[in-house]
Each structure stands twice: as C-alpha cells, then as structure tokens.
Tab-separated table of C-alpha atoms in Angstrom:
chain	number	residue	atom	x	y	z
A	269	MET	CA	-5.681	-9.185	27.090
A	270	SER	CA	-4.090	-12.575	26.503
A	271	VAL	CA	-3.185	-14.109	23.525
A	272	SER	CA	-5.313	-16.416	21.867
A	273	THR	CA	-4.655	-20.319	21.755
A	274	ALA	CA	-4.717	-20.015	17.620
A	275	SER	CA	-1.540	-18.854	18.354
A	276	ALA	CA	2.121	-20.320	18.842
A	277	ARG	CA	4.603	-18.737	20.985
A	278	THR	CA	8.485	-18.838	19.113
A	279	ALA	CA	11.579	-17.706	20.807
A	280	ASP	CA	10.520	-13.800	20.442
A	281	GLY	CA	6.972	-13.669	19.234
A	282	VAL	CA	4.051	-15.406	17.934
A	283	ARG	CA	3.131	-17.334	15.087
A	284	LEU	CA	-0.398	-17.258	13.555
A	285	ARG	CA	-1.860	-18.477	10.208
A	286	ILE	CA	-4.479	-15.906	9.438
A	287	TRP	CA	-6.528	-16.796	6.345
A	288	GLY	CA	-4.105	-19.182	5.112
A	289	LEU	CA	-0.868	-16.590	5.232
A	290	ASP	CA	1.811	-17.824	7.895
A	291	THR	CA	2.379	-14.748	9.894
A	292	GLU	CA	5.199	-14.227	12.603
A	293	LEU	CA	4.884	-10.784	15.203
A	294	HIS	CA	8.225	-10.256	16.948
A	295	GLY	CA	8.710	-7.869	19.649
A	296	PHE	CA	4.735	-6.880	19.870
A	297	THR	CA	2.819	-6.612	22.764
A	298	GLU	CA	-0.167	-9.295	23.716
A	299	ARG	CA	-2.437	-6.522	23.196
A	300	GLU	CA	-0.951	-5.397	19.918
A	301	VAL	CA	-0.959	-9.151	18.758
A	302	ALA	CA	-4.863	-9.370	19.872
A	303	GLU	CA	-5.754	-6.586	17.874
A	304	VAL	CA	-4.629	-8.815	14.851
A	305	GLU	CA	-6.429	-11.964	15.880
A	306	GLU	CA	-9.491	-9.943	16.737
A	307	THR	CA	-9.482	-8.259	13.371
A	308	PHE	CA	-9.373	-11.335	11.252
A	309	ALA	CA	-11.274	-13.738	14.114
A	310	GLY	CA	-12.517	-16.900	11.977
A	311	SER	CA	-9.824	-17.008	9.876
A	312	VAL	CA	-6.915	-17.242	12.504
A	313	ALA	CA	-6.178	-21.316	12.710
A	314	PRO	CA	-3.969	-22.912	15.036
A	315	ALA	CA	-0.342	-22.220	14.154
A	316	ASP	CA	2.279	-24.907	13.541
A	317	ASP	CA	4.998	-24.339	16.348
A	318	ALA	CA	7.056	-27.503	15.026
A	319	GLY	CA	10.384	-27.297	13.343
A	320	PRO	CA	12.190	-24.234	11.974
A	321	ALA	CA	10.066	-20.809	12.022
A	322	SER	CA	8.658	-20.293	7.896
A	323	ALA	CA	6.337	-17.473	7.264
A	324	ASP	CA	5.206	-15.453	4.397
A	325	LEU	CA	5.019	-12.433	6.399
A	326	ILE	CA	7.079	-11.649	9.066
A	327	LEU	CA	6.403	-8.326	11.334
A	328	ARG	CA	9.384	-6.959	13.445
A	329	ARG	CA	9.275	-4.088	15.904
A	330	GLY	CA	12.572	-2.079	15.201
A	331	THR	CA	14.799	0.239	17.060
A	332	THR	CA	12.919	3.619	17.676
A	333	ALA	CA	13.187	5.993	14.612
A	334	SER	CA	11.612	9.451	14.178
A	335	PRO	CA	9.160	9.131	11.283
A	336	GLU	CA	9.306	11.661	8.708
A	337	ARG	CA	6.497	14.032	8.816
A	338	SER	CA	6.466	14.940	5.266
A	339	GLY	CA	5.186	12.912	2.532
A	340	ARG	CA	1.928	12.507	0.403
A	341	ARG	CA	-0.942	10.623	2.186
A	342	ARG	CA	-2.430	7.361	0.492
A	343	SER	CA	-5.326	5.993	1.704
A	344	ARG	CA	-4.920	2.618	3.476
A	345	HIS	CA	-8.564	2.097	4.702
A	346	ARG	CA	-12.051	3.415	4.260
A	347	GLY	CA	-15.395	3.018	5.636
A	348	GLY	CA	-18.885	1.788	4.121
A	349	SER	CA	-21.898	3.554	4.481
A	350	SER	CA	-22.733	6.533	6.301
A	351	ALA	CA	-25.260	4.780	8.754
A	352	ARG	CA	-24.988	4.856	12.441
A	353	LYS	CA	-23.787	1.488	13.873
A	354	PHE	CA	-23.792	0.429	17.261
A	355	PHE	CA	-22.316	-2.730	18.510
A	356	LEU	CA	-24.352	-5.466	20.341
A	357	ASP	CA	-24.494	-3.892	23.868
A	358	GLY	CA	-25.572	-0.656	22.840
A	359	THR	CA	-22.292	1.331	22.360
A	360	PRO	CA	-22.177	3.536	19.349
A	361	TYR	CA	-19.520	2.582	16.588
A	362	ARG	CA	-17.281	5.574	15.965
A	363	ALA	CA	-17.400	5.638	12.285
A	364	GLU	CA	-14.292	7.566	11.686
A	365	GLU	CA	-11.975	4.864	12.752
A	366	GLN	CA	-12.589	3.526	9.570
A	367	HIS	CA	-10.560	6.161	7.754
A	368	ARG	CA	-7.378	5.423	8.145
A	369	ASP	CA	-4.250	6.928	5.697
A	370	ILE	CA	-0.501	6.459	5.580
A	371	THR	CA	2.023	8.908	4.797
A	372	VAL	CA	4.656	7.515	2.066
A	373	VAL	CA	8.058	8.561	2.764
A	374	SER	CA	9.916	6.586	-0.015
A	375	GLU	CA	9.036	3.728	-2.483
A	376	THR	CA	12.349	2.197	-4.030
A	377	PRO	CA	13.050	-1.261	-5.460
A	378	GLY	CA	13.514	-3.651	-2.241
A	379	LEU	CA	12.207	-0.926	0.301
A	380	ASP	CA	8.936	0.980	1.063
A	381	VAL	CA	9.065	3.326	3.711
A	382	TYR	CA	5.606	4.913	5.363
A	383	ALA	CA	5.184	6.477	8.392
A	384	GLU	CA	1.687	6.847	10.648
A	385	GLY	CA	1.846	9.020	13.869
A	386	PRO	CA	4.971	8.174	15.887
A	387	ALA	CA	5.406	4.634	14.117
A	388	ARG	CA	7.744	3.922	10.952
A	389	VAL	CA	7.113	1.174	8.646
A	390	GLU	CA	9.548	-0.490	6.395
A	391	VAL	CA	8.898	-3.331	3.857
A	392	ARG	CA	11.416	-5.173	2.458
A	393	GLY	CA	9.797	-8.032	0.706
A	394	ASN	CA	7.650	-10.214	3.191
A	395	THR	CA	9.305	-8.452	6.179
A	396	VAL	CA	8.058	-5.380	7.990
A	397	THR	CA	9.924	-3.672	10.473
A	398	VAL	CA	7.733	-1.527	12.525
A	399	SER	CA	9.558	1.296	14.519
A	400	CYS	CA	7.568	3.128	17.297
A	401	ASP	CA	8.629	4.846	20.665
A	402	GLY	CA	5.543	3.433	22.240
A	403	PRO	CA	2.142	1.571	21.219
A	404	VAL	CA	1.571	0.899	17.554
A	405	PRO	CA	-1.052	3.511	16.363
A	406	PRO	CA	-4.543	1.251	16.228
A	407	MET	CA	-4.980	-1.065	13.658
A	408	LEU	CA	-1.805	-0.200	11.967
A	409	LEU	CA	-0.693	-4.030	12.316
A	410	ALA	CA	-4.048	-5.170	11.086
A	411	ASP	CA	-4.062	-2.968	7.979
A	412	ILE	CA	-0.559	-4.333	7.320
A	413	VAL	CA	-1.715	-7.954	7.006
A	414	GLU	CA	-4.741	-7.080	5.547
A	415	ASP	CA	-2.942	-5.496	2.438
A	416	ARG	CA	-0.669	-8.901	2.148
A	417	LEU	CA	-3.782	-10.939	2.437
A	418	LEU	CA	-5.675	-8.751	-0.280
A	419	SER	CA	-2.688	-8.963	-2.546
A	420	ARG	CA	-2.024	-12.726	-2.009
A	421	VAL	CA	-5.751	-13.985	-3.041
A	422	ARG	CA	-5.572	-11.449	-5.922
A	423	ALA	CA	-2.689	-13.044	-7.443
A	424	VAL	CA	-4.206	-16.248	-7.352
A	425	PRO	CA	-5.666	-14.723	-9.283
A	426	ALA	CA	-8.880	-13.850	-7.590
A	427	VAL	CA	-11.287	-10.844	-7.419
A	428	GLN	CA	-13.124	-9.200	-4.838
A	429	ILE	CA	-16.811	-8.687	-5.135
A	430	HIS	CA	-19.634	-6.566	-2.954
A	431	CYS	CA	-21.942	-8.834	-1.948
A	432	ALA	CA	-23.690	-11.006	0.601
A	433	ALA	CA	-23.302	-14.925	0.112
A	434	TRP	CA	-24.923	-18.064	1.568
A	435	LEU	CA	-24.469	-21.958	1.487
A	436	ARG	CA	-26.767	-24.591	0.909
A	437	ASP	CA	-25.874	-28.108	0.101
A	438	GLY	CA	-22.155	-27.082	0.130
A	439	ARG	CA	-22.814	-24.628	-2.611
A	440	ALA	CA	-23.176	-21.051	-2.759
A	441	SER	CA	-25.538	-18.243	-3.739
A	442	LEU	CA	-24.882	-14.482	-3.767
A	443	ILE	CA	-26.453	-11.247	-3.980
A	444	THR	CA	-24.402	-8.271	-5.008
A	445	GLY	CA	-25.554	-4.936	-5.721
A	446	ASP	CA	-25.297	-0.827	-4.470
A	447	SER	CA	-25.627	-0.314	-1.025
A	448	GLY	CA	-29.283	-0.424	0.016
A	449	ALA	CA	-30.130	-3.245	-2.713
A	450	GLY	CA	-31.329	-5.554	0.368
A	451	LYS	CA	-28.120	-7.596	0.239
A	452	THR	CA	-28.157	-8.385	4.189
A	453	THR	CA	-31.902	-8.608	4.485
A	454	THR	CA	-31.689	-11.420	1.497
A	455	LEU	CA	-28.802	-12.921	3.445
A	456	PHE	CA	-30.550	-13.239	6.821
A	457	SER	CA	-33.752	-14.486	4.725
A	458	ALA	CA	-31.832	-17.207	3.337
A	459	MET	CA	-30.310	-18.332	6.552
A	460	ARG	CA	-33.818	-18.577	8.115
A	461	ASP	CA	-34.896	-20.722	5.864
A	462	GLY	CA	-31.873	-22.978	6.225
A	463	GLY	CA	-28.952	-21.532	4.508
A	464	VAL	CA	-25.525	-21.079	6.124
A	465	PHE	CA	-23.606	-17.644	6.363
A	466	LEU	CA	-20.603	-17.321	4.026
A	467	SER	CA	-20.082	-13.488	3.637
A	468	ASN	CA	-22.201	-9.938	4.369
A	469	ASP	CA	-20.062	-7.725	2.816
A	470	ARG	CA	-16.918	-8.930	0.456
A	471	ALA	CA	-16.017	-12.354	-1.167
A	472	PHE	CA	-13.837	-13.330	-3.617
A	473	LEU	CA	-14.578	-15.223	-7.163
A	474	ARG	CA	-12.176	-17.283	-9.159
A	475	MET	CA	-12.188	-19.579	-11.846
A	476	HIS	CA	-11.041	-23.221	-10.599
A	477	GLU	CA	-11.079	-26.031	-13.065
A	478	GLY	CA	-13.642	-24.287	-15.415
A	479	ARG	CA	-16.159	-23.767	-12.595
A	480	LEU	CA	-16.639	-20.127	-10.776
A	481	GLU	CA	-15.922	-20.236	-6.803
A	482	VAL	CA	-16.457	-18.065	-3.985
A	483	ARG	CA	-14.452	-17.539	-0.546
A	484	SER	CA	-15.458	-15.393	2.366
A	485	PHE	CA	-13.458	-12.858	4.335
A	486	PRO	CA	-13.309	-11.877	7.667
A	487	LEU	CA	-15.096	-8.625	8.288
A	488	PRO	CA	-17.549	-7.060	10.592
A	489	VAL	CA	-21.200	-7.461	9.923
A	490	ASN	CA	-23.656	-4.845	10.001
A	491	VAL	CA	-27.270	-5.511	10.195
A	492	GLY	CA	-29.794	-2.858	10.144
A	493	CYS	CA	-32.685	-2.575	12.916
A	494	GLY	CA	-35.355	-2.719	10.300
A	495	THR	CA	-33.886	-6.073	9.081
A	496	ILE	CA	-33.659	-7.082	12.507
A	497	ARG	CA	-37.287	-6.477	13.532
A	498	SER	CA	-39.100	-7.718	10.047
A	499	LEU	CA	-36.993	-11.107	10.164
A	500	GLY	CA	-37.405	-11.611	13.835
A	501	LEU	CA	-33.471	-11.820	14.075
A	502	ASP	CA	-31.937	-12.942	17.479
A	503	LEU	CA	-30.140	-9.338	17.819
A	504	PRO	CA	-30.869	-6.338	19.839
A	505	ASP	CA	-32.272	-3.152	17.964
A	506	HIS	CA	-32.202	-1.018	20.815
A	507	GLY	CA	-35.166	0.760	19.722
A	508	LEU	CA	-33.124	2.254	17.170
A	509	SER	CA	-34.771	3.670	13.652
A	510	ASP	CA	-34.871	1.253	10.636
A	511	HIS	CA	-31.456	2.426	9.061
A	512	ASP	CA	-29.455	2.354	11.875
A	513	LYS	CA	-27.235	-0.804	12.224
A	514	ILE	CA	-25.783	-3.404	14.725
A	515	ARG	CA	-22.404	-4.053	14.084
A	516	LEU	CA	-21.148	-7.512	15.235
A	517	ARG	CA	-17.323	-7.896	15.294
A	518	PRO	CA	-15.693	-10.454	13.524
A	519	ALA	CA	-15.178	-12.848	16.498
A	520	GLU	CA	-18.845	-12.460	17.105
A	521	VAL	CA	-19.933	-12.914	13.555
A	522	ALA	CA	-17.554	-16.224	13.979
A	523	GLU	CA	-19.241	-17.490	17.171
A	524	ARG	CA	-22.902	-16.818	15.975
A	525	PHE	CA	-22.861	-17.942	12.372
A	526	ALA	CA	-19.754	-20.483	12.319
A	527	ALA	CA	-18.315	-18.168	9.412
A	528	ASP	CA	-16.268	-20.176	7.124
A	529	CYS	CA	-13.292	-17.966	5.530
A	530	GLU	CA	-11.097	-20.707	4.487
A	531	GLY	CA	-13.043	-22.795	1.869
A	532	TRP	CA	-14.114	-22.041	-1.842
A	533	TYR	CA	-17.009	-23.014	-2.818
A	534	PRO	CA	-18.887	-23.667	-6.033
A	535	LEU	CA	-21.088	-20.695	-7.350
A	536	ASP	CA	-24.698	-21.546	-8.360
A	537	ARG	CA	-26.503	-18.078	-8.640
A	538	VAL	CA	-25.804	-14.212	-8.711
A	539	LEU	CA	-28.566	-12.604	-7.773
A	540	VAL	CA	-28.612	-8.864	-8.668
A	541	ARG	CA	-31.442	-5.981	-8.843
A	542	ASP	CA	-30.371	-4.122	-11.465
A	543	PRO	CA	-27.764	-5.539	-14.063
A	544	ALA	CA	-26.586	-2.527	-14.166
A	545	GLU	CA	-25.252	-2.889	-10.862
A	546	LEU	CA	-23.211	-6.069	-11.523
A	547	ASP	CA	-20.129	-5.099	-13.097
A	548	ARG	CA	-19.304	-1.736	-10.778
A	549	ASN	CA	-19.844	-4.118	-7.839
A	550	ILE	CA	-16.829	-6.596	-8.918
A	551	TYR	CA	-13.824	-4.798	-7.775
A	552	TRP	CA	-11.690	-5.500	-11.182
A	553	ASP	CA	-9.216	-2.712	-10.258
A	554	GLU	CA	-9.238	-2.403	-6.692
A	555	ASP	CA	-11.731	-1.889	-3.655
A	556	ASP	CA	-11.621	1.637	-2.539
A	557	CYS	CA	-12.480	0.625	1.083
A	558	HIS	CA	-9.654	-1.712	1.089
A	559	PRO	CA	-6.846	-0.466	-1.332
A	560	PHE	CA	-3.442	-2.082	-2.054
A	561	TRP	CA	-1.527	0.494	-0.239
A	562	VAL	CA	1.980	-1.219	0.176
A	563	ARG	CA	3.633	-0.375	-3.447
A	564	SER	CA	5.783	-3.344	-3.243
A	565	TRP	CA	2.886	-5.838	-2.889
A	566	HIS	CA	0.393	-4.494	-5.226
A	567	PRO	CA	-0.553	-6.943	-7.382
A	568	GLY	CA	-1.336	-5.179	-10.471
A	569	PRO	CA	-4.023	-5.579	-13.030
A	570	LEU	CA	-5.868	-8.977	-13.516
A	571	PRO	CA	-4.832	-11.067	-16.659
A	572	ALA	CA	-7.202	-9.871	-19.393
A	573	GLU	CA	-8.021	-13.731	-19.997
A	574	PHE	CA	-8.995	-14.386	-16.420
A	575	ARG	CA	-11.340	-11.134	-16.430
A	576	ALA	CA	-12.839	-12.346	-19.657
A	577	ALA	CA	-13.516	-15.652	-18.322
A	578	LEU	CA	-14.971	-14.762	-14.871
A	579	SER	CA	-17.206	-12.411	-16.451
A	580	GLU	CA	-18.751	-14.569	-18.735
A	581	ALA	CA	-19.482	-17.293	-16.120
A	582	VAL	CA	-20.907	-14.710	-13.675
A	583	ARG	CA	-23.154	-13.468	-16.245
A	584	ALA	CA	-24.067	-17.002	-17.331
A	585	ILE	CA	-25.514	-17.707	-13.832
A	586	ALA	CA	-26.769	-13.923	-12.960
A	587	VAL	CA	-30.320	-13.623	-12.002
A	588	THR	CA	-32.273	-10.093	-12.127
A	589	ALA	CA	-34.341	-10.666	-8.819
A	590	PRO	CA	-36.048	-8.340	-6.024
A	591	ALA	CA	-34.243	-8.362	-2.814
A	592	SER	CA	-35.429	-11.710	-1.967
A	593	VAL	CA	-34.465	-15.376	-1.966
A	594	PRO	CA	-35.569	-17.495	-4.754
A	595	ARG	CA	-35.498	-20.915	-3.482
C-alpha cells in the first residue's frame, strides 16, 4: 500500500494536511501512514513541502519501550448503532472494531502517557511519540489524530451535532435527532432532488459574524438497505434486510459524493422530528462515540455566552417536521 500524492515526503517522514491540521509522521511504515490517510479521506489536502517543517501535530516513532500493563482504561472511540453493516462488496463489517480503549499510565503537567497493547504513547504538547516493538496497533494513529482534530475545532469554538446535512445553492440544511429519526433517508431524498452531500453522521456548528455555520467531518456513511431500495439509490443492497446497512468508507464517500469537509456553510434550517431530541443531539460536553481522551488536549467546557448564542440561533431556524425534505 503506497502513500498517496496528498502527502509530501520529508527527510525522515511524511507531511500531511488533515482537516486543516498540519501533521507530520516520522518513522512510520507506509501501511501505518496509509491508514491515517484512508481514515480521513476527503479532508487530506496536498501538503506544502517547501521551506522548514512546520506542523501543529508531530507524530514520532520512539525507541522500543515496554508499556505499563496496569492503569485505568479510558474510552478513545465507540461505535454507533447496533445494526449489522456490510461494505460495498458485501463483506461484513466487524462492529467491535469501533470499540477502542486506552490505558492511562500517567497524566502530569507537560506529559501524558498511555498504553495500548505493545504500544506506549507519550504526549508532550503537540508532539506525540509512539514507542512500539513491531506494527502500531490498528487505528491508534488515527485516533490520536482525531482527538487533536476534535479538540482544535471545539476551541474555535464549535460544537458537534449528530445529524445529516446537505447543501443547496451553497447554503446548508440539516436534520438532527436520535437514531431512527430518518436522517439518512432525508439526506438521500434531498440529494435525489438536487441537494449536495455535506454530512451523514456528525457535523460542527459555530457562530461566525453573527450567523450560524456548519462544517462536515470525514466519517464513514452507513445507509440502510431499506433506504437504498425505497429511494432507488445506486448502492448494492445484497438482498439484506431493511435494517441492515451498507457502509461506505471515507474514501468512497469522497469519491461518490464529492464530500466537502473543509468549508463552513451558512445554515438555513434545522429539521427535527421531536423538539425534545434537539438539545440531546448537540454534544455540548462531548460525543461519547468520539470522546476527548488525551487529557492535555481536552478543550474544557464551552464558553457560556457561545452556548447561549448558538442555542438561540439553532432554535430560531428549527422546524418540527417528519423525516422528509421540505423544499
């Protein structure tokens, strides 16, 4: 597996720009770098290899170190729905891959230390050293990058929302709500009517110059087989039940839907089936599925004035509607 052209080689590693984050990876294998690129596909831009290296996050492979086996465990990633999922080729997706923890070895001012399997992770500011005798455990590098990305956007400030979102004439609409609220069906119905894909699971909201704006995040897309059949989508259903889902990887989302994860777009409407679902699907503290797990990067609580302003702005454009697309 080769490193994509979205990366630039440095003297001893690879330089990437991931969701606006300048990132350098030193000493990792092509497979390990490729895993990071694939996880955030659609948001990996060509890196600037001119001039001296400058990065907001630097990952280095350290010398072999025996990680501590004891310590409390902390969630670093959690899965979503319990529905069975299958890739485009019909291969089953192993949901347990989404349940990942980390062992907290120590957290002191200036240094956080974690362990996962044979790997030891040391975080000093924006420099992370991963010491491992052999391959880095799957998704460890990606989870480190994701935590940094999420903590940075939270500091904008911005808040994560559980939603599906689409664009029309450069302006966004979204539908939020609990699982089963019809978010994916609404999204693909809007796309069938000329809407442009923005997000199918998570997005971020901010206030900018007095207006509410939304930005997408690179994640897989899970589409129910019942939705595929009812809307006649150009996706295989493999004869699965209505409640089973087809899972598109981030690279497939980017290729099929030209997903834009970089831009902030003005938000015109927030559709919600039940007003009671609105507040609990805005992650004012953190998203349990994508938690802040590196202690020194934790962004802390949102400013009260931001929360109040954003809450008021969202409610001003909220529309109580069934899982359908008002034009």
